[in-house]
mmCIF file of C-alpha atoms and ligand atoms in Angstrom:
data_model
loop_
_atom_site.group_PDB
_atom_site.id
_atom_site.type_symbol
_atom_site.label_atom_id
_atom_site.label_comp_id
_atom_site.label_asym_id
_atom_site.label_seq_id
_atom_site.Cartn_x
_atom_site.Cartn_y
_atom_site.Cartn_z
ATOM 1 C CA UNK A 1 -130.395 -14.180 -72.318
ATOM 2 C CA UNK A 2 -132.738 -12.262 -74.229
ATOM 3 C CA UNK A 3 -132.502 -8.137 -73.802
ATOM 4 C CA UNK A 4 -134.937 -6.760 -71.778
ATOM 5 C CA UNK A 5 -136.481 -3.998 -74.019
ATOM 6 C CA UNK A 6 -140.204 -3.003 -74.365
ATOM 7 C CA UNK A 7 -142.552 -4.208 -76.878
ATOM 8 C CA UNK A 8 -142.614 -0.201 -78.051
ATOM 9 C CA UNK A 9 -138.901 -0.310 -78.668
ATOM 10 C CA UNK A 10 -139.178 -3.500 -80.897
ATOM 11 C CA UNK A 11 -141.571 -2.423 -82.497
ATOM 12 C CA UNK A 12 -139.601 0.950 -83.956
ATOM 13 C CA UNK A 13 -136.379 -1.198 -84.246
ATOM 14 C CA UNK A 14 -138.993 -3.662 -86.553
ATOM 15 C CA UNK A 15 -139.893 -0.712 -88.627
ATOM 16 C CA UNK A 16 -136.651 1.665 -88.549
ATOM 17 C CA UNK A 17 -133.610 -0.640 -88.434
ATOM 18 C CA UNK A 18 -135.075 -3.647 -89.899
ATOM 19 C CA UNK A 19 -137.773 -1.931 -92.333
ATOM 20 C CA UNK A 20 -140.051 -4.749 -91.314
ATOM 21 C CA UNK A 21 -143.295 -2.548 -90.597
ATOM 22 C CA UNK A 22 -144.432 0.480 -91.491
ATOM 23 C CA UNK A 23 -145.235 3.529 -88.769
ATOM 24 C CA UNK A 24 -149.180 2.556 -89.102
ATOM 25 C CA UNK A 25 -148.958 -0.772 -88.830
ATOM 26 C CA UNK A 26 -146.426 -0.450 -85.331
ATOM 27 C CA UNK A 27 -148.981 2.144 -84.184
ATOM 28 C CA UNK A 28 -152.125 -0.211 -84.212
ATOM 29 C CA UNK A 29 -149.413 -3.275 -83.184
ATOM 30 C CA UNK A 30 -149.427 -0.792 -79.850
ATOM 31 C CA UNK A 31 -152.718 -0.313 -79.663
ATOM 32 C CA UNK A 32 -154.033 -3.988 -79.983
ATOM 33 C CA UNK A 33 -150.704 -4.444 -76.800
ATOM 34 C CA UNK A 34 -152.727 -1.193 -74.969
ATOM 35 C CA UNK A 35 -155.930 -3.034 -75.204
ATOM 36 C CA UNK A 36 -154.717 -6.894 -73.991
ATOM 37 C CA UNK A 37 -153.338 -5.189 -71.363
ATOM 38 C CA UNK A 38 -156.568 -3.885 -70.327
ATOM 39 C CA UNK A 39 -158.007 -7.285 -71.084
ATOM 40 C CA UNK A 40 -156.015 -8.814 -68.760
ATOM 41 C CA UNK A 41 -156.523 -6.523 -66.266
ATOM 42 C CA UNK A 42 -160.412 -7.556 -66.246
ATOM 43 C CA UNK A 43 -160.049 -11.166 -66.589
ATOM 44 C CA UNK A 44 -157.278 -10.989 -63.973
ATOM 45 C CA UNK A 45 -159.733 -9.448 -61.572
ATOM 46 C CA UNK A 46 -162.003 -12.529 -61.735
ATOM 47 C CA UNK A 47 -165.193 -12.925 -59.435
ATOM 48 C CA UNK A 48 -163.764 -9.550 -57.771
ATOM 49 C CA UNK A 49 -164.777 -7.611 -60.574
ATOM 50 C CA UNK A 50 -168.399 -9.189 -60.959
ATOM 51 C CA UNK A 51 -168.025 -10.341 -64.757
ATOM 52 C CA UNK A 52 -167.853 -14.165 -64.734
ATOM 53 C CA UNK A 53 -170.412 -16.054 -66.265
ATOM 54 C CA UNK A 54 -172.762 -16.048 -68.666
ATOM 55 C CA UNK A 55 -174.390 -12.548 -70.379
ATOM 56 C CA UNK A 56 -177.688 -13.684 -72.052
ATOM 57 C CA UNK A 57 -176.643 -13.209 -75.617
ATOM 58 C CA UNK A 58 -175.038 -15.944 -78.036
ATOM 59 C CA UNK A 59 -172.515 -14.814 -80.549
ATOM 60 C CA UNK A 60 -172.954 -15.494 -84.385
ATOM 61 C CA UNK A 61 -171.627 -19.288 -83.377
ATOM 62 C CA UNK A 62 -174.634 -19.752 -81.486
ATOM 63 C CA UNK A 63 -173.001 -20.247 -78.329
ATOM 64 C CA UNK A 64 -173.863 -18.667 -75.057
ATOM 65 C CA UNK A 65 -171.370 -15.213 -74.563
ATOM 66 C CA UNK A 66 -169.500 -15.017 -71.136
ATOM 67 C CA UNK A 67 -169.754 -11.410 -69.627
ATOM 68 C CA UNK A 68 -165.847 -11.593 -70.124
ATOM 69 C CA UNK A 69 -166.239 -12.037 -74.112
ATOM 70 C CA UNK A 70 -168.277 -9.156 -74.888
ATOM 71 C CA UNK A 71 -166.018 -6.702 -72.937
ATOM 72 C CA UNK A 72 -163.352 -7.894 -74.683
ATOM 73 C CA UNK A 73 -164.783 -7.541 -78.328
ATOM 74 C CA UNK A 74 -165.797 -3.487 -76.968
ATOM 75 C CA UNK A 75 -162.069 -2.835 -75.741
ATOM 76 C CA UNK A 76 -160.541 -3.866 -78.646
ATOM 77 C CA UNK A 77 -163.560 -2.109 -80.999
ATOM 78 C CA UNK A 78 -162.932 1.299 -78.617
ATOM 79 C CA UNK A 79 -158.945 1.174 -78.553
ATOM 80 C CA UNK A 80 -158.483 0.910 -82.060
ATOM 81 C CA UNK A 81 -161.501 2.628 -84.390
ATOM 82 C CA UNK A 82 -160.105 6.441 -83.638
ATOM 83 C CA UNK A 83 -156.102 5.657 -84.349
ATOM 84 C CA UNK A 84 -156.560 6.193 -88.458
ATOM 85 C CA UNK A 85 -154.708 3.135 -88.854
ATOM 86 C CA UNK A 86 -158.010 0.597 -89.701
ATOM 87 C CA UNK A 87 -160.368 0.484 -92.379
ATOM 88 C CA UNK A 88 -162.624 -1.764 -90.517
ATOM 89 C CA UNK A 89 -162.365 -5.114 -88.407
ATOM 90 C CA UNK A 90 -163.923 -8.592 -87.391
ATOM 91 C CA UNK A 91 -164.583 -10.360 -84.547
ATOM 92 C CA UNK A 92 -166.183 -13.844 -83.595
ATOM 93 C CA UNK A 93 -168.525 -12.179 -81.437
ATOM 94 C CA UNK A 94 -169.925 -10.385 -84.198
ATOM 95 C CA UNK A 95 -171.821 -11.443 -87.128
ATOM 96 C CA UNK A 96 -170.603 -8.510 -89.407
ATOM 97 C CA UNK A 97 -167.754 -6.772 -90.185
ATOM 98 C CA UNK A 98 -167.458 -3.433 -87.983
ATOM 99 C CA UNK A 99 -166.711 -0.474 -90.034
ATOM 100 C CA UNK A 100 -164.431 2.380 -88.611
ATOM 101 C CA UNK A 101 -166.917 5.308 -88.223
ATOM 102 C CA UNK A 102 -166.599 8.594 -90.438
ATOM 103 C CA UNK A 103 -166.062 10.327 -87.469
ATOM 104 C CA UNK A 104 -162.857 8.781 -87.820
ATOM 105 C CA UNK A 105 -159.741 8.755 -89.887
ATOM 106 C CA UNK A 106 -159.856 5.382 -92.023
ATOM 107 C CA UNK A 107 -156.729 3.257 -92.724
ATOM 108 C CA UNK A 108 -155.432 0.727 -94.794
ATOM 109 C CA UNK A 109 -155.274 -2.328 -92.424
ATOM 110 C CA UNK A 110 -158.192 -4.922 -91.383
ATOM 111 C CA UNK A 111 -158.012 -6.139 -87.707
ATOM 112 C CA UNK A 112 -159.648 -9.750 -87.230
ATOM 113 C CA UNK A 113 -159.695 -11.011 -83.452
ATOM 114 C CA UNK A 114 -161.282 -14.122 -80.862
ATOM 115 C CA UNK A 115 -161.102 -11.680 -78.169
ATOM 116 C CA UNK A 116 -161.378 -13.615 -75.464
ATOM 117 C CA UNK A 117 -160.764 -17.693 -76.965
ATOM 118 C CA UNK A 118 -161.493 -20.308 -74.937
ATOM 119 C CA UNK A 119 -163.548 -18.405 -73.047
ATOM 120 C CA UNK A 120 -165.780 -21.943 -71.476
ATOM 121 C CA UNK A 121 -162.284 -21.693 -68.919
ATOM 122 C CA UNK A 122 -163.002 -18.437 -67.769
ATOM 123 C CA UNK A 123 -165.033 -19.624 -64.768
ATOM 124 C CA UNK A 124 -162.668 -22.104 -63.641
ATOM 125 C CA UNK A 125 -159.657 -19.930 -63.866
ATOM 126 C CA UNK A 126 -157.633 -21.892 -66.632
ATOM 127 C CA UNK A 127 -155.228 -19.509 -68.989
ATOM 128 C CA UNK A 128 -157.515 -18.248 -72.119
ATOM 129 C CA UNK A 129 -156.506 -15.360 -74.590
ATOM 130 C CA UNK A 130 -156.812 -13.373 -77.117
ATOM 131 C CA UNK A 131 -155.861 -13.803 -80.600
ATOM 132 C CA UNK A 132 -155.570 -10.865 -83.438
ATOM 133 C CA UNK A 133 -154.880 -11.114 -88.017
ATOM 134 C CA UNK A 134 -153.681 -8.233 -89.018
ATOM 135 C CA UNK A 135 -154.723 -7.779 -93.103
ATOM 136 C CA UNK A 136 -154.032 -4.984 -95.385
ATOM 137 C CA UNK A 137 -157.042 -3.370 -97.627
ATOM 138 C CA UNK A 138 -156.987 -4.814 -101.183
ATOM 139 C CA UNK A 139 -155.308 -2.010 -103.776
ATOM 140 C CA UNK A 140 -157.378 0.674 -105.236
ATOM 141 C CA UNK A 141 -160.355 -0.715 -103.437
ATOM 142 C CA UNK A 142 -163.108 2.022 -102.707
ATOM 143 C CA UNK A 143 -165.198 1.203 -99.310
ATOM 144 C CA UNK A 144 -164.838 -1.685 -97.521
ATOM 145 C CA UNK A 145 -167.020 -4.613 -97.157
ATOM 146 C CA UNK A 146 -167.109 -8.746 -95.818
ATOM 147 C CA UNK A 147 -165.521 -9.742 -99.331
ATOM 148 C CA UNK A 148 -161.916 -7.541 -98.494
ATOM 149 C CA UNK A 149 -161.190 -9.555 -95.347
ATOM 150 C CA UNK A 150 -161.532 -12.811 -97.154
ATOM 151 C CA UNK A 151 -157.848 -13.372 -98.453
ATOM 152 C CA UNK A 152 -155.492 -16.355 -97.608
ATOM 153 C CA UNK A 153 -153.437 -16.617 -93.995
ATOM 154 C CA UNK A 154 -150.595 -16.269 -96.253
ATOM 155 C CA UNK A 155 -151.598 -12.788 -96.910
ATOM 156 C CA UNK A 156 -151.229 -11.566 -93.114
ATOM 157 C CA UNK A 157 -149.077 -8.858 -92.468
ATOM 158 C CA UNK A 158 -149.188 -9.349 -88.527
ATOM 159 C CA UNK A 159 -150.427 -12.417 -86.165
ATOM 160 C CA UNK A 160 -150.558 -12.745 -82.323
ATOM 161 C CA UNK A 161 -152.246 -13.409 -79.397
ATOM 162 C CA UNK A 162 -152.353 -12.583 -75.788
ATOM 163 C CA UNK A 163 -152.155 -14.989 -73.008
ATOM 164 C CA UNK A 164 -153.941 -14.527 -69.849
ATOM 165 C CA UNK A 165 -152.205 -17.254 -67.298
ATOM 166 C CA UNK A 166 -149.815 -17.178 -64.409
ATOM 167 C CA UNK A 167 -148.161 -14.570 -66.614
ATOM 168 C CA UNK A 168 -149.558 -12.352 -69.538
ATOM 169 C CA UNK A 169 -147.871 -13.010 -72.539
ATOM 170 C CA UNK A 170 -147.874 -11.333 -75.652
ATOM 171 C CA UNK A 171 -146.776 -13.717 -78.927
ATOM 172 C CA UNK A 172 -146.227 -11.437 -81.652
ATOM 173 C CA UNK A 173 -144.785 -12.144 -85.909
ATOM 174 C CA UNK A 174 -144.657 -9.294 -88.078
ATOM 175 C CA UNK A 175 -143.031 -11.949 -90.669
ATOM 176 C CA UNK A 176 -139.367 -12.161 -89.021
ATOM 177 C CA UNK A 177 -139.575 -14.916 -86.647
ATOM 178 C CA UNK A 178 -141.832 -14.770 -83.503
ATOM 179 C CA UNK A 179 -141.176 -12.816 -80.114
ATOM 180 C CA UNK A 180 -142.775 -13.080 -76.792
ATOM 181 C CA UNK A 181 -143.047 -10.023 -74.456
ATOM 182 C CA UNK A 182 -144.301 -10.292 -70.985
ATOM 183 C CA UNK A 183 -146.227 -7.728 -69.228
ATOM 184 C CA UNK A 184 -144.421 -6.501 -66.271
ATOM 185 C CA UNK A 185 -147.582 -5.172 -64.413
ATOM 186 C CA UNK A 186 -144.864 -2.915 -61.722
ATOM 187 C CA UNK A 187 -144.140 -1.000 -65.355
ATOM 188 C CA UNK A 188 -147.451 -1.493 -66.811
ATOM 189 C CA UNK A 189 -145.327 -2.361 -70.130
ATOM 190 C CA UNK A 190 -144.681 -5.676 -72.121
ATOM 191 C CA UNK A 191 -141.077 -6.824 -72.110
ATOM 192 C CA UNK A 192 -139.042 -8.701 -74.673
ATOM 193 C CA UNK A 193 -138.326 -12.161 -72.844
ATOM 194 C CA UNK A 194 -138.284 -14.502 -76.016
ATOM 195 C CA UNK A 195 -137.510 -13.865 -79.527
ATOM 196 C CA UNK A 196 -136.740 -16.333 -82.633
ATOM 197 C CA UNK A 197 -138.849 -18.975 -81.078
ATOM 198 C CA UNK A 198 -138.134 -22.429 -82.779
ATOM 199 C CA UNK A 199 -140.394 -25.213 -82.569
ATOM 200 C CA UNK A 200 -138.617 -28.600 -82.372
ATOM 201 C CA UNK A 201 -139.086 -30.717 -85.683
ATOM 202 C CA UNK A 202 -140.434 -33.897 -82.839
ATOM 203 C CA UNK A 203 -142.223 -33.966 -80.524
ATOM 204 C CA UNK A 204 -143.716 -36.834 -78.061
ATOM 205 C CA UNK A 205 -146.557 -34.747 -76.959
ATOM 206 C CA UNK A 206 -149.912 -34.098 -78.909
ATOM 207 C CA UNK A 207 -153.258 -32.653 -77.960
ATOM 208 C CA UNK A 208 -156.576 -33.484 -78.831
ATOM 209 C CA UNK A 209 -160.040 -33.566 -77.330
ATOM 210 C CA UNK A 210 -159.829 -37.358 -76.725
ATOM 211 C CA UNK A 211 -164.045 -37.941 -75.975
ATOM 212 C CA UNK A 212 -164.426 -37.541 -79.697
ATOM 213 C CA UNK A 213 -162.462 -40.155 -80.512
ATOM 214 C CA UNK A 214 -165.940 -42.511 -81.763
ATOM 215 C CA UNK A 215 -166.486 -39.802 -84.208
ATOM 216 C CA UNK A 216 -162.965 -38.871 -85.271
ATOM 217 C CA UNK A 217 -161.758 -40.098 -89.398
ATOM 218 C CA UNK A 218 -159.872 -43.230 -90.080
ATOM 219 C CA UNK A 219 -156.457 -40.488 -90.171
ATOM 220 C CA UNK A 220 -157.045 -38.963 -87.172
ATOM 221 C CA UNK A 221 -157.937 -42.671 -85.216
ATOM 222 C CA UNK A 222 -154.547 -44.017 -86.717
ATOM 223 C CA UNK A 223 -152.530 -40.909 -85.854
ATOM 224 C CA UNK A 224 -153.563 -41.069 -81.815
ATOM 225 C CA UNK A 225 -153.461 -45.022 -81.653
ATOM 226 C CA UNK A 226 -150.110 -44.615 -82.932
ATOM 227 C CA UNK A 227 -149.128 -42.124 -80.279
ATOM 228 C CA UNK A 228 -151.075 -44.752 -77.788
ATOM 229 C CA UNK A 229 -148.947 -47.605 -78.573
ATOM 230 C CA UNK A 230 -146.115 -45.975 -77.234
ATOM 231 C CA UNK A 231 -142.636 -47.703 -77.122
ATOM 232 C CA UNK A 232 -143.993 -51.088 -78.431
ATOM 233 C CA UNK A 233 -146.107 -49.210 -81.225
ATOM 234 C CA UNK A 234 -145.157 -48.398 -84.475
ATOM 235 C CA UNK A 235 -143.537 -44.848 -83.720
ATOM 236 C CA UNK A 236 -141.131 -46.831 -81.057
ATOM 237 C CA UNK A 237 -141.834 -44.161 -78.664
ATOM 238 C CA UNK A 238 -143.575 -43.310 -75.583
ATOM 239 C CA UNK A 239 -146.271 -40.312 -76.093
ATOM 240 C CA UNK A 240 -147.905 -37.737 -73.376
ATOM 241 C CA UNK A 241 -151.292 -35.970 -73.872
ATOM 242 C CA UNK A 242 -152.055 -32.717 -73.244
ATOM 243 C CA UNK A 243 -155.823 -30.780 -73.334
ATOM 244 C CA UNK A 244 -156.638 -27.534 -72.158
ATOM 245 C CA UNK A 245 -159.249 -27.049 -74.208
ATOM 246 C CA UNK A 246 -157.787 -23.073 -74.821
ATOM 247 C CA UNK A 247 -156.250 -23.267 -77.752
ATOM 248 C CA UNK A 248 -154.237 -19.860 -76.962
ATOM 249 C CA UNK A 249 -152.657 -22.172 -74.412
ATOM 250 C CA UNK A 250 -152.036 -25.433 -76.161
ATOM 251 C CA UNK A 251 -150.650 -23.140 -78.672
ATOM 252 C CA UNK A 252 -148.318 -21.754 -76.386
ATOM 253 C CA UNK A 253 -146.877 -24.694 -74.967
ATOM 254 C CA UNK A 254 -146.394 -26.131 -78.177
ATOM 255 C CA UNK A 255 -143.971 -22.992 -78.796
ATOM 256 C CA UNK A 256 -142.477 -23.166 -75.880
ATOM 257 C CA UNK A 257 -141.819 -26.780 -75.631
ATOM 258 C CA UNK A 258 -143.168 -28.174 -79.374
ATOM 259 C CA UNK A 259 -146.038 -30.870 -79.781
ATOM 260 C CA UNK A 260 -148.492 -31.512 -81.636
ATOM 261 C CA UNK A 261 -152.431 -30.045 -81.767
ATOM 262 C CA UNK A 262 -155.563 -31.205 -83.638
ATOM 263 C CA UNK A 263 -158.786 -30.386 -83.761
ATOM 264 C CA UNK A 264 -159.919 -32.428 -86.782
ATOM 265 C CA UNK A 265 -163.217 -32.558 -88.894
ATOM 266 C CA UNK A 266 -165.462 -35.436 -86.955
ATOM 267 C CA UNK A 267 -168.778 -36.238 -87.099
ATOM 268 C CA UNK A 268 -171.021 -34.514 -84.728
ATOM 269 C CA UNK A 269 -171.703 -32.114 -87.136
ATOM 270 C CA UNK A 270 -170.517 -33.712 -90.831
ATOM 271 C CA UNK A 271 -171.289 -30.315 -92.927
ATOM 272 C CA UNK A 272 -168.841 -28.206 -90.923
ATOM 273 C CA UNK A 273 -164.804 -28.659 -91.646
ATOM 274 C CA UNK A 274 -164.436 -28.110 -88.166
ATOM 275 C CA UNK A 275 -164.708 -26.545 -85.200
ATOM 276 C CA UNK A 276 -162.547 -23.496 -84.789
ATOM 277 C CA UNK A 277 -162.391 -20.562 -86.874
ATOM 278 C CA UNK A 278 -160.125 -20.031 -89.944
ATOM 279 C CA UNK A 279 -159.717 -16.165 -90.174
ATOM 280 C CA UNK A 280 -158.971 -15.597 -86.420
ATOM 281 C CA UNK A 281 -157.896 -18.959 -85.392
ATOM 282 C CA UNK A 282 -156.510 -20.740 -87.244
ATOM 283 C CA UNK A 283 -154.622 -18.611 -89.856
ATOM 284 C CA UNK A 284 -153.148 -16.549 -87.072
ATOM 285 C CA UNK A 285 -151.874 -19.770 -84.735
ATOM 286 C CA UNK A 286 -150.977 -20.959 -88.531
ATOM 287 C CA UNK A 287 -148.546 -18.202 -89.262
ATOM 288 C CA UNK A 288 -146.685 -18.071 -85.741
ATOM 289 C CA UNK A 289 -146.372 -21.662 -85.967
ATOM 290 C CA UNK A 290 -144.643 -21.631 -89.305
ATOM 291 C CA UNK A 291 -142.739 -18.384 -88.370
ATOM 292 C CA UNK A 292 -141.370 -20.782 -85.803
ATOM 293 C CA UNK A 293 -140.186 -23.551 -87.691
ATOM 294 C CA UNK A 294 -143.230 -25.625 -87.824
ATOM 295 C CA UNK A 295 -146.107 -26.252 -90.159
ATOM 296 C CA UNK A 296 -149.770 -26.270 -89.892
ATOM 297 C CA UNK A 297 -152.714 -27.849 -92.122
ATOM 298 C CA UNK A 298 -156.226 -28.893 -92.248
ATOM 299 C CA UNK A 299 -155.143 -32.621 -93.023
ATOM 300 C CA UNK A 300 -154.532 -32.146 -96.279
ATOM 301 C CA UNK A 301 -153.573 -28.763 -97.321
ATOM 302 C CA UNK A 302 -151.491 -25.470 -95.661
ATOM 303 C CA UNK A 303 -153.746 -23.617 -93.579
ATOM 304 C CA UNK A 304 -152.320 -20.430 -95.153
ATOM 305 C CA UNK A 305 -152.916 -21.279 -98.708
ATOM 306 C CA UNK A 306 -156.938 -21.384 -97.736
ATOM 307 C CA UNK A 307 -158.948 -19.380 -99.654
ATOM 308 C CA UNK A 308 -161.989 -17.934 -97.308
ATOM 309 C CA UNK A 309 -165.314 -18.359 -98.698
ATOM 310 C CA UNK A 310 -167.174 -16.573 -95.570
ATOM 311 C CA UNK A 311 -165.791 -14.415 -92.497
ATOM 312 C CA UNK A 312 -166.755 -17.085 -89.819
ATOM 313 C CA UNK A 313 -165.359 -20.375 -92.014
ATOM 314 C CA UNK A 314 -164.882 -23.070 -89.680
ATOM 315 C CA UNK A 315 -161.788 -25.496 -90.620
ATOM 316 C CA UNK A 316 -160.068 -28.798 -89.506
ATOM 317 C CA UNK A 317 -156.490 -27.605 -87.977
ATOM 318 C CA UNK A 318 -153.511 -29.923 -87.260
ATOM 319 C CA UNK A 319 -150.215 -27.869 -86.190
ATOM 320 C CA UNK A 320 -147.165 -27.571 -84.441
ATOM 321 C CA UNK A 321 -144.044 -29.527 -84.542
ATOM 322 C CA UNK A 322 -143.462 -30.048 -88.149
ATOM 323 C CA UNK A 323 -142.291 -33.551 -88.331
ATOM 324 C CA UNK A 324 -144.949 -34.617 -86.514
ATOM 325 C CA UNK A 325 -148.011 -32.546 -88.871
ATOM 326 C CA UNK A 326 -146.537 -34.048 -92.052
ATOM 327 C CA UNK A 327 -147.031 -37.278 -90.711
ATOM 328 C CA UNK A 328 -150.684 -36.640 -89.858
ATOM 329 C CA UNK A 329 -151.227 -35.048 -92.832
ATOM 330 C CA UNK A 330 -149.672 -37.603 -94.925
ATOM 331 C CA UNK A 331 -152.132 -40.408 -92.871
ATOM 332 C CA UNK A 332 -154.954 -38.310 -94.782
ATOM 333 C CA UNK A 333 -153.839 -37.163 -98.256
ATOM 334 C CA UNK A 334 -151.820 -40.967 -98.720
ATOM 335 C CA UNK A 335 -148.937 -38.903 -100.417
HETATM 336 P P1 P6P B 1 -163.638 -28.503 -76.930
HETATM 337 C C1 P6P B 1 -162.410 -22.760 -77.123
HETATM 338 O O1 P6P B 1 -163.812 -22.731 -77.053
HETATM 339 C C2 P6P B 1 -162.010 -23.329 -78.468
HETATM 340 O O2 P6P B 1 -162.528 -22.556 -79.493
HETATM 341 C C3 P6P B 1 -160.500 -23.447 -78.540
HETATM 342 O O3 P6P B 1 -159.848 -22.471 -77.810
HETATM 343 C C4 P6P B 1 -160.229 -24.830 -77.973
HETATM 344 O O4 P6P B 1 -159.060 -25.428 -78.505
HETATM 345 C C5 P6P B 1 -161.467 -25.607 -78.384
HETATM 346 O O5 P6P B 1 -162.515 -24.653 -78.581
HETATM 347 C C6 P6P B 1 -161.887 -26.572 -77.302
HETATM 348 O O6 P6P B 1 -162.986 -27.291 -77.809
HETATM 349 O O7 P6P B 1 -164.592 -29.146 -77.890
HETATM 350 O O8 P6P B 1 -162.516 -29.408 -76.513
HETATM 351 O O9 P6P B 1 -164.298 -27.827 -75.752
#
């Protein structure tokens, strides 16, 4: 049985007793906590609090922004541009990078974030989230611009996300394993209910967006029809499927429970990698996947090892129980 101790106190025990984090980095770890709790609180509210459906903007994706996503983006953009602890951050819902204003203190960290990710659930009231990359400013650089947040998942110094379900859930790796706090709305504080989360090495669950299957690659189509087969198939197993189409919760189950996600290049739209995002996607769900045991690529390469070209880089992402992503991976690269 885990003990029950706040997010806060981890947090200092991360940075005092275990040296983990430094004081700035805990302080905006708080802050991002502060402002998912707030999050919740509005998506929580639902139709009550008059913000479901559509606003009549599109974000820098070109897709239509729910009401929900663009308070989102301005609570995290409010709660964290006074602390002194950012230089500047991104978001999907904005086509630039937002600079901390001179009016405040600037810091050394960058804060990336899908504020509100899989937002098309929002309506229907199926679990959607938030999910933060926490980057440090290059050395000796002087102002900050687009080209300083575009460094490798391997180069995060935090990852997480907040779920917004039956409970809210915070998932949190600082680089020491990954820990999940729940909010405990009586105390209006997140609580330490999981930590060292392990992923197990096989799964017999995957999830994938099974109406693209006409335009998926040859991997990808042997990978599922594999899984299909079942017992008299060539993995000599039976296989369940699971889609939420919110990849904050596929992403949690698969800690909770493994499996197996992919969202794989296909052909609807050949010049793109993929469809979800590399710097606030995938290299965060990257990271708290391998900090729990399992492994994440594109099909043929670590998702961490990417090197960003541009802030909104689309890429192909398989991850989650490790055994099982090798395997996928191996059906494209051959090796
Ligand atoms: P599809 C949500 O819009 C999202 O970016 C991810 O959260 C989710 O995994 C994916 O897109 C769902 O995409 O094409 O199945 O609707």
């Amino acid at each position: 049985m885990t003990k029950r101790i706040s997010l806060t106190r981890y947090l200092v025990e991360q940075q005092r007793v275990d040296g983990h984090i430094p004081a700035q980095l805990r302080l905006l770890l708080e802050v991002v906590a502060r402002a998912c709790k707030s999050i919740s609180q509005a998506v929580n509210k639902g139709d009550l609090g008059g913000v479901l459906g559509v606003a009549t903007t599109e974000n820098v994706q070109g897709e239509m922004q729910k009401q929900l996503d663009i308070i989102a983006n301005e609570v995290l953009i409010e709660a964290n541009e006074w602390g002194g602890h950012l230089a500047a951050m991104a978001s999907e819902e904005m086509e630039g990078i937002y600079v901390v204003p001179n009016r405040y203190p600037q810091g050394e960290y960058l804060l990336l974030f899908d504020p509100l990710d899989g937002s098309s659930n929002i309506d229907v009231n199926v679990s959607i989230g938030t999910i933060f990359s926490v980057l440090k400013m290059p050395e000796d650089d002087r102002g900050v611009d687009e080209g300083d947040f575009l460094q490798p998942g391997h180069r995060q110094v935090a990852a997480g996300y907040c779920v917004y379900g039956p409970q809210t859930t915070l998932v949190l790796t600082v680089g020491d394993g990954v820990a999940m706090f729940t909010l405990d709305r009586e105390q209006g504080s997140f609580v330490l209910t999981r930590e060292n989360v392990q992923i197990p090495p096989d799964t017999q669950e995957f999830a994938i967006n099974m109406s693209n299957m006409r335009h998926w690659d040859e991997p990808v189509k042997r990978y599922v029809d594999e899984c299909l087969a079942g017992k008299e198939g060539p993995r000599g197993k039976d296989f369940n499927m699971r889609w939420v189409a919110s990849m904050v919760a596929d992403v949690h189950r698969i800690l909770t429970r493994g499996g197996v996600f992919l969202y794989p290049w296909d052909k609807r739209e050949p010049d793109k990698p993929g469809k979800l995002r590399l710097m606030y996607e995938a290299n965060p769900m990257g990271w708290l996947i391998e900090q729990a045991g399992g492994a994440a690529t594109n099909g043929r390469e670590r998702i961490l090892d990417i090197q960003p070209a541009k802030l909104h880089e689309r890429v192909s992402v398989i991850l989650g129980s490790k055994n099982e992503v090798e395997r996928a991976t191996r059906y494209h690269t051959g090796l």
